[in-house]
Amino acid sequence: MRRLAELFQRNRDWAARQTAADPEFFQRLSRLQAPGYLWIGCSDSRVPANQIVDLAPGELFVHRNVANLAVHTDLNFLSVLQFAVDVLGVAHVIVCGHYGCGGVRAAAQGQRLGLIDNWLRHVRDVHDKHAASLASLPEGVREDRLCELNVIEQAWNVSQTTVVLDAWARGQTLAVHAWVYGIGDGLLRDLDVTIEGLAGAEERYFDALRKIGVAV
Ligand code: CO
């Protein structure tokens, strides 16, 4: 018996609907992918990248991990970024976090969940870096603020990779964005980081921190 038969049935139905709506759809995609954007988001099942921005297959290159981290030594993330920037030539890298992120909450509360604690240590580092600012906020908003801070820090990390620095050095148009998604309303917020080159990068980062009320 085929395992997970329901998912295969759903797949056949989906493929049939796509073909009915656009008979050339799969043939076109099999020839080429030319996405304009790289999405770096959380693995959370409630934050499906393509659906949130209503983009079809072929339009969004996606990397997801728990708590949408851009870690300088993560070969998986770096490989996705390098391929997207150098080979696909995307013009935008979007780091998208979300409110109510379980990874951010676990890091903030120092929960012990297992191996993943080591990965979430990167979020804890963000928390500790801005501990004084976070402590000065009312308790009810601290977690949302840390979700935003984490995205800003990861966008900064993306902007400091050799991949992005080299792209800018050779004159490639490339912008790094920091967004947050609201699971409760389905809406995206732009945290106004948008780093478009080495010049002004630091100012964009500090401006973004100030805009969310974090002292720098
Ligand atoms: Co999350």
mmCIF file of C-alpha atoms and ligand atoms in Angstrom:
data_model
loop_
_atom_site.group_PDB
_atom_site.id
_atom_site.type_symbol
_atom_site.label_atom_id
_atom_site.label_comp_id
_atom_site.label_asym_id
_atom_site.label_seq_id
_atom_site.Cartn_x
_atom_site.Cartn_y
_atom_site.Cartn_z
ATOM 1 C CA MET A 1 0.000 0.000 0.000
ATOM 2 C CA ARG A 2 1.248 3.443 -0.835
ATOM 3 C CA ARG A 3 2.154 5.456 2.249
ATOM 4 C CA LEU A 4 0.515 8.845 2.793
ATOM 5 C CA ALA A 5 -1.840 8.176 -0.092
ATOM 6 C CA GLU A 6 -3.844 11.278 0.736
ATOM 7 C CA LEU A 7 -0.897 13.542 -0.012
ATOM 8 C CA PHE A 8 -0.305 11.862 -3.386
ATOM 9 C CA GLN A 9 -3.986 12.311 -4.201
ATOM 10 C CA ARG A 10 -3.784 15.979 -3.249
ATOM 11 C CA ASN A 11 -0.701 16.317 -5.441
ATOM 12 C CA ARG A 12 -2.425 14.806 -8.486
ATOM 13 C CA ASP A 13 -5.438 17.066 -7.963
ATOM 14 C CA TRP A 14 -3.208 20.118 -7.631
ATOM 15 C CA ALA A 15 -1.188 19.276 -10.752
ATOM 16 C CA ALA A 16 -4.442 18.742 -12.691
ATOM 17 C CA ARG A 17 -5.816 22.115 -11.556
ATOM 18 C CA GLN A 18 -2.581 23.890 -12.528
ATOM 19 C CA THR A 19 -2.599 22.285 -15.953
ATOM 20 C CA ALA A 20 -6.280 23.088 -16.478
ATOM 21 C CA ALA A 21 -5.660 26.740 -15.646
ATOM 22 C CA ASP A 22 -2.421 27.000 -17.619
ATOM 23 C CA PRO A 23 -1.649 24.067 -19.955
ATOM 24 C CA GLU A 24 1.995 25.173 -20.471
ATOM 25 C CA PHE A 25 2.684 25.696 -16.754
ATOM 26 C CA PHE A 26 4.895 22.697 -15.971
ATOM 27 C CA GLN A 27 6.644 22.648 -19.366
ATOM 28 C CA ARG A 28 7.571 26.286 -18.911
ATOM 29 C CA LEU A 29 8.918 25.736 -15.390
ATOM 30 C CA SER A 30 10.911 22.669 -16.375
ATOM 31 C CA ARG A 31 12.862 24.751 -18.891
ATOM 32 C CA LEU A 32 13.902 27.548 -16.533
ATOM 33 C CA GLN A 33 13.618 29.038 -13.086
ATOM 34 C CA ALA A 34 14.153 32.785 -12.920
ATOM 35 C CA PRO A 35 13.010 33.958 -9.502
ATOM 36 C CA GLY A 36 13.513 37.598 -8.617
ATOM 37 C CA TYR A 37 13.727 37.042 -4.881
ATOM 38 C CA LEU A 38 15.422 34.932 -2.250
ATOM 39 C CA TRP A 39 13.277 34.352 0.835
ATOM 40 C CA ILE A 40 14.943 33.435 4.117
ATOM 41 C CA GLY A 41 12.165 32.502 6.505
ATOM 42 C CA CYS A 42 11.203 30.367 9.478
ATOM 43 C CA SER A 43 10.356 26.674 9.104
ATOM 44 C CA ASP A 44 7.103 27.297 11.011
ATOM 45 C CA SER A 45 4.246 25.574 9.147
ATOM 46 C CA ARG A 46 2.108 28.708 9.494
ATOM 47 C CA VAL A 47 4.512 30.815 7.458
ATOM 48 C CA PRO A 48 4.444 29.375 3.909
ATOM 49 C CA ALA A 49 6.659 31.675 1.844
ATOM 50 C CA ASN A 50 5.008 31.522 -1.588
ATOM 51 C CA GLN A 51 1.474 31.789 -0.255
ATOM 52 C CA ILE A 52 2.134 34.829 1.920
ATOM 53 C CA VAL A 53 3.359 36.906 -1.016
ATOM 54 C CA ASP A 54 1.050 35.132 -3.461
ATOM 55 C CA LEU A 55 3.834 34.045 -5.798
ATOM 56 C CA ALA A 56 3.676 31.032 -8.085
ATOM 57 C CA PRO A 57 6.259 28.241 -8.335
ATOM 58 C CA GLY A 58 9.294 29.655 -10.140
ATOM 59 C CA GLU A 59 9.007 33.135 -8.678
ATOM 60 C CA LEU A 60 10.574 32.770 -5.218
ATOM 61 C CA PHE A 61 13.807 31.008 -4.214
ATOM 62 C CA VAL A 62 13.365 29.806 -0.646
ATOM 63 C CA HIS A 63 15.552 28.935 2.328
ATOM 64 C CA ARG A 64 13.876 28.161 5.625
ATOM 65 C CA ASN A 65 15.206 27.166 9.022
ATOM 66 C CA VAL A 66 14.015 27.456 12.600
ATOM 67 C CA ALA A 67 13.887 31.157 13.566
ATOM 68 C CA ASN A 68 15.006 32.367 10.091
ATOM 69 C CA LEU A 69 18.695 32.592 10.951
ATOM 70 C CA ALA A 70 21.530 33.724 8.696
ATOM 71 C CA VAL A 71 24.562 32.223 10.390
ATOM 72 C CA HIS A 72 27.958 33.101 8.917
ATOM 73 C CA THR A 73 29.275 29.537 9.077
ATOM 74 C CA ASP A 74 26.103 27.729 7.955
ATOM 75 C CA LEU A 75 27.161 26.099 4.688
ATOM 76 C CA ASN A 76 23.534 25.367 3.775
ATOM 77 C CA PHE A 77 22.451 29.011 4.093
ATOM 78 C CA LEU A 78 25.639 30.290 2.401
ATOM 79 C CA SER A 79 25.197 27.898 -0.523
ATOM 80 C CA VAL A 80 21.580 28.950 -1.055
ATOM 81 C CA LEU A 81 22.586 32.618 -0.882
ATOM 82 C CA GLN A 82 25.531 32.201 -3.250
ATOM 83 C CA PHE A 83 23.501 30.268 -5.802
ATOM 84 C CA ALA A 84 20.642 32.777 -5.621
ATOM 85 C CA VAL A 85 22.886 35.829 -5.973
ATOM 86 C CA ASP A 86 25.625 34.581 -8.314
ATOM 87 C CA VAL A 87 23.782 32.105 -10.525
ATOM 88 C CA LEU A 88 20.118 33.106 -10.445
ATOM 89 C CA GLY A 89 20.915 36.798 -10.072
ATOM 90 C CA VAL A 90 18.119 37.659 -7.652
ATOM 91 C CA ALA A 91 17.824 41.382 -6.942
ATOM 92 C CA HIS A 92 16.275 41.047 -3.489
ATOM 93 C CA VAL A 93 17.039 38.968 -0.414
ATOM 94 C CA ILE A 94 14.156 39.037 2.055
ATOM 95 C CA VAL A 95 14.702 37.903 5.632
ATOM 96 C CA CYS A 96 11.226 37.326 7.026
ATOM 97 C CA GLY A 97 10.562 36.530 10.656
ATOM 98 C CA HIS A 98 7.185 36.222 12.306
ATOM 99 C CA TYR A 99 5.491 37.111 15.554
ATOM 100 C CA GLY A 100 4.780 34.205 17.855
ATOM 101 C CA CYS A 101 7.932 32.389 16.716
ATOM 102 C CA GLY A 102 8.445 29.336 18.918
ATOM 103 C CA GLY A 103 12.190 29.406 18.320
ATOM 104 C CA VAL A 104 12.457 33.018 19.446
ATOM 105 C CA ARG A 105 10.306 32.318 22.501
ATOM 106 C CA ALA A 106 12.353 29.269 23.503
ATOM 107 C CA ALA A 107 15.572 31.266 23.191
ATOM 108 C CA ALA A 108 14.179 34.188 25.178
ATOM 109 C CA GLN A 109 12.933 31.956 27.970
ATOM 110 C CA GLY A 110 15.976 29.706 28.001
ATOM 111 C CA GLN A 111 13.826 26.622 27.432
ATOM 112 C CA ARG A 112 15.619 23.300 27.037
ATOM 113 C CA LEU A 113 14.244 21.478 23.987
ATOM 114 C CA GLY A 114 17.253 19.383 22.988
ATOM 115 C CA LEU A 115 19.833 19.681 20.226
ATOM 116 C CA ILE A 116 18.006 22.666 18.793
ATOM 117 C CA ASP A 117 19.050 24.747 21.826
ATOM 118 C CA ASN A 118 22.461 25.059 20.184
ATOM 119 C CA TRP A 119 20.920 26.496 17.016
ATOM 120 C CA LEU A 120 18.668 28.828 18.993
ATOM 121 C CA ARG A 121 21.714 30.066 20.895
ATOM 122 C CA HIS A 122 22.085 32.499 17.970
ATOM 123 C CA VAL A 123 18.728 34.052 18.903
ATOM 124 C CA ARG A 124 19.774 34.097 22.541
ATOM 125 C CA ASP A 125 22.879 36.033 21.468
ATOM 126 C CA VAL A 126 20.588 38.627 19.839
ATOM 127 C CA HIS A 127 18.566 38.738 23.062
ATOM 128 C CA ASP A 128 21.692 39.222 25.177
ATOM 129 C CA LYS A 129 23.118 41.859 22.812
ATOM 130 C CA HIS A 130 20.006 43.982 23.348
ATOM 131 C CA ALA A 131 19.221 42.820 26.902
ATOM 132 C CA ALA A 132 19.122 46.332 28.398
ATOM 133 C CA SER A 133 16.694 47.631 25.753
ATOM 134 C CA LEU A 134 14.467 44.571 26.018
ATOM 135 C CA ALA A 135 14.402 44.780 29.817
ATOM 136 C CA SER A 136 13.203 48.398 29.627
ATOM 137 C CA LEU A 137 10.105 47.385 27.619
ATOM 138 C CA PRO A 138 6.763 46.280 29.092
ATOM 139 C CA GLU A 139 6.797 42.489 29.376
ATOM 140 C CA GLY A 140 3.921 42.105 26.912
ATOM 141 C CA VAL A 141 5.850 43.532 23.982
ATOM 142 C CA ARG A 142 9.297 42.037 24.623
ATOM 143 C CA GLU A 143 8.733 38.886 22.620
ATOM 144 C CA ASP A 144 7.450 40.742 19.551
ATOM 145 C CA ARG A 145 10.384 43.127 19.806
ATOM 146 C CA LEU A 146 12.842 40.240 19.953
ATOM 147 C CA CYS A 147 11.226 38.736 16.823
ATOM 148 C CA GLU A 148 11.844 42.071 15.072
ATOM 149 C CA LEU A 149 15.360 42.426 16.478
ATOM 150 C CA ASN A 150 16.228 38.938 15.327
ATOM 151 C CA VAL A 151 15.152 39.741 11.754
ATOM 152 C CA ILE A 152 17.138 42.981 11.713
ATOM 153 C CA GLU A 153 20.239 41.186 12.991
ATOM 154 C CA GLN A 154 19.866 38.407 10.408
ATOM 155 C CA ALA A 155 19.434 40.927 7.587
ATOM 156 C CA TRP A 156 22.619 42.586 8.819
ATOM 157 C CA ASN A 157 24.341 39.185 8.812
ATOM 158 C CA VAL A 158 23.239 38.592 5.201
ATOM 159 C CA SER A 159 24.614 41.998 4.196
ATOM 160 C CA GLN A 160 28.021 41.130 5.660
ATOM 161 C CA THR A 161 28.511 37.788 3.881
ATOM 162 C CA THR A 162 31.245 37.534 1.252
ATOM 163 C CA VAL A 163 28.516 36.665 -1.256
ATOM 164 C CA VAL A 164 26.673 39.960 -0.823
ATOM 165 C CA LEU A 165 29.814 42.087 -0.365
ATOM 166 C CA ASP A 166 31.307 40.647 -3.573
ATOM 167 C CA ALA A 167 28.052 41.223 -5.486
ATOM 168 C CA TRP A 168 28.036 44.887 -4.473
ATOM 169 C CA ALA A 169 31.767 45.210 -5.256
ATOM 170 C CA ARG A 170 31.143 44.126 -8.851
ATOM 171 C CA GLY A 171 28.203 46.509 -9.191
ATOM 172 C CA GLN A 172 25.353 44.009 -8.983
ATOM 173 C CA THR A 173 22.011 45.450 -7.901
ATOM 174 C CA LEU A 174 21.062 43.674 -4.697
ATOM 175 C CA ALA A 175 18.917 44.744 -1.744
ATOM 176 C CA VAL A 176 18.558 42.996 1.618
ATOM 177 C CA HIS A 177 15.219 43.438 3.385
ATOM 178 C CA ALA A 178 13.929 42.695 6.894
ATOM 179 C CA TRP A 179 10.235 41.830 7.213
ATOM 180 C CA VAL A 180 7.993 40.438 9.922
ATOM 181 C CA TYR A 181 4.840 38.437 9.295
ATOM 182 C CA GLY A 182 1.820 38.489 11.576
ATOM 183 C CA ILE A 183 0.380 34.999 11.974
ATOM 184 C CA GLY A 184 -2.711 36.575 13.538
ATOM 185 C CA ASP A 185 -3.605 38.820 10.587
ATOM 186 C CA GLY A 186 -1.696 37.416 7.608
ATOM 187 C CA LEU A 187 0.064 40.715 6.987
ATOM 188 C CA LEU A 188 3.705 41.566 6.380
ATOM 189 C CA ARG A 189 5.491 44.521 7.977
ATOM 190 C CA ASP A 190 8.600 46.053 6.453
ATOM 191 C CA LEU A 191 11.077 46.906 9.204
ATOM 192 C CA ASP A 192 12.659 49.453 6.872
ATOM 193 C CA VAL A 193 16.146 48.043 6.880
ATOM 194 C CA THR A 194 16.640 47.649 3.102
ATOM 195 C CA ILE A 195 20.424 47.555 2.750
ATOM 196 C CA GLU A 196 21.393 48.240 -0.863
ATOM 197 C CA GLY A 197 25.151 48.635 -0.676
ATOM 198 C CA LEU A 198 28.099 48.847 1.645
ATOM 199 C CA ALA A 199 27.762 52.624 1.855
ATOM 200 C CA GLY A 200 25.069 53.422 4.360
ATOM 201 C CA ALA A 201 24.595 49.819 5.464
ATOM 202 C CA GLU A 202 25.412 50.498 9.084
ATOM 203 C CA GLU A 203 23.150 53.566 9.184
ATOM 204 C CA ARG A 204 20.251 51.494 7.834
ATOM 205 C CA TYR A 205 20.837 48.922 10.541
ATOM 206 C CA PHE A 206 20.972 51.484 13.350
ATOM 207 C CA ASP A 207 17.970 53.401 11.959
ATOM 208 C CA ALA A 208 15.953 50.178 11.955
ATOM 209 C CA LEU A 209 16.851 49.510 15.567
ATOM 210 C CA ARG A 210 15.842 53.028 16.570
ATOM 211 C CA LYS A 211 12.542 52.712 14.709
ATOM 212 C CA ILE A 212 11.507 49.754 16.849
ATOM 213 C CA GLY A 213 12.535 51.628 19.991
ATOM 214 C CA VAL A 214 15.788 49.835 20.704
ATOM 215 C CA ALA A 215 18.588 52.039 22.047
ATOM 216 C CA VAL A 216 21.882 51.803 20.173
HETATM 217 CO CO CO B 1 9.347 30.739 13.814
#
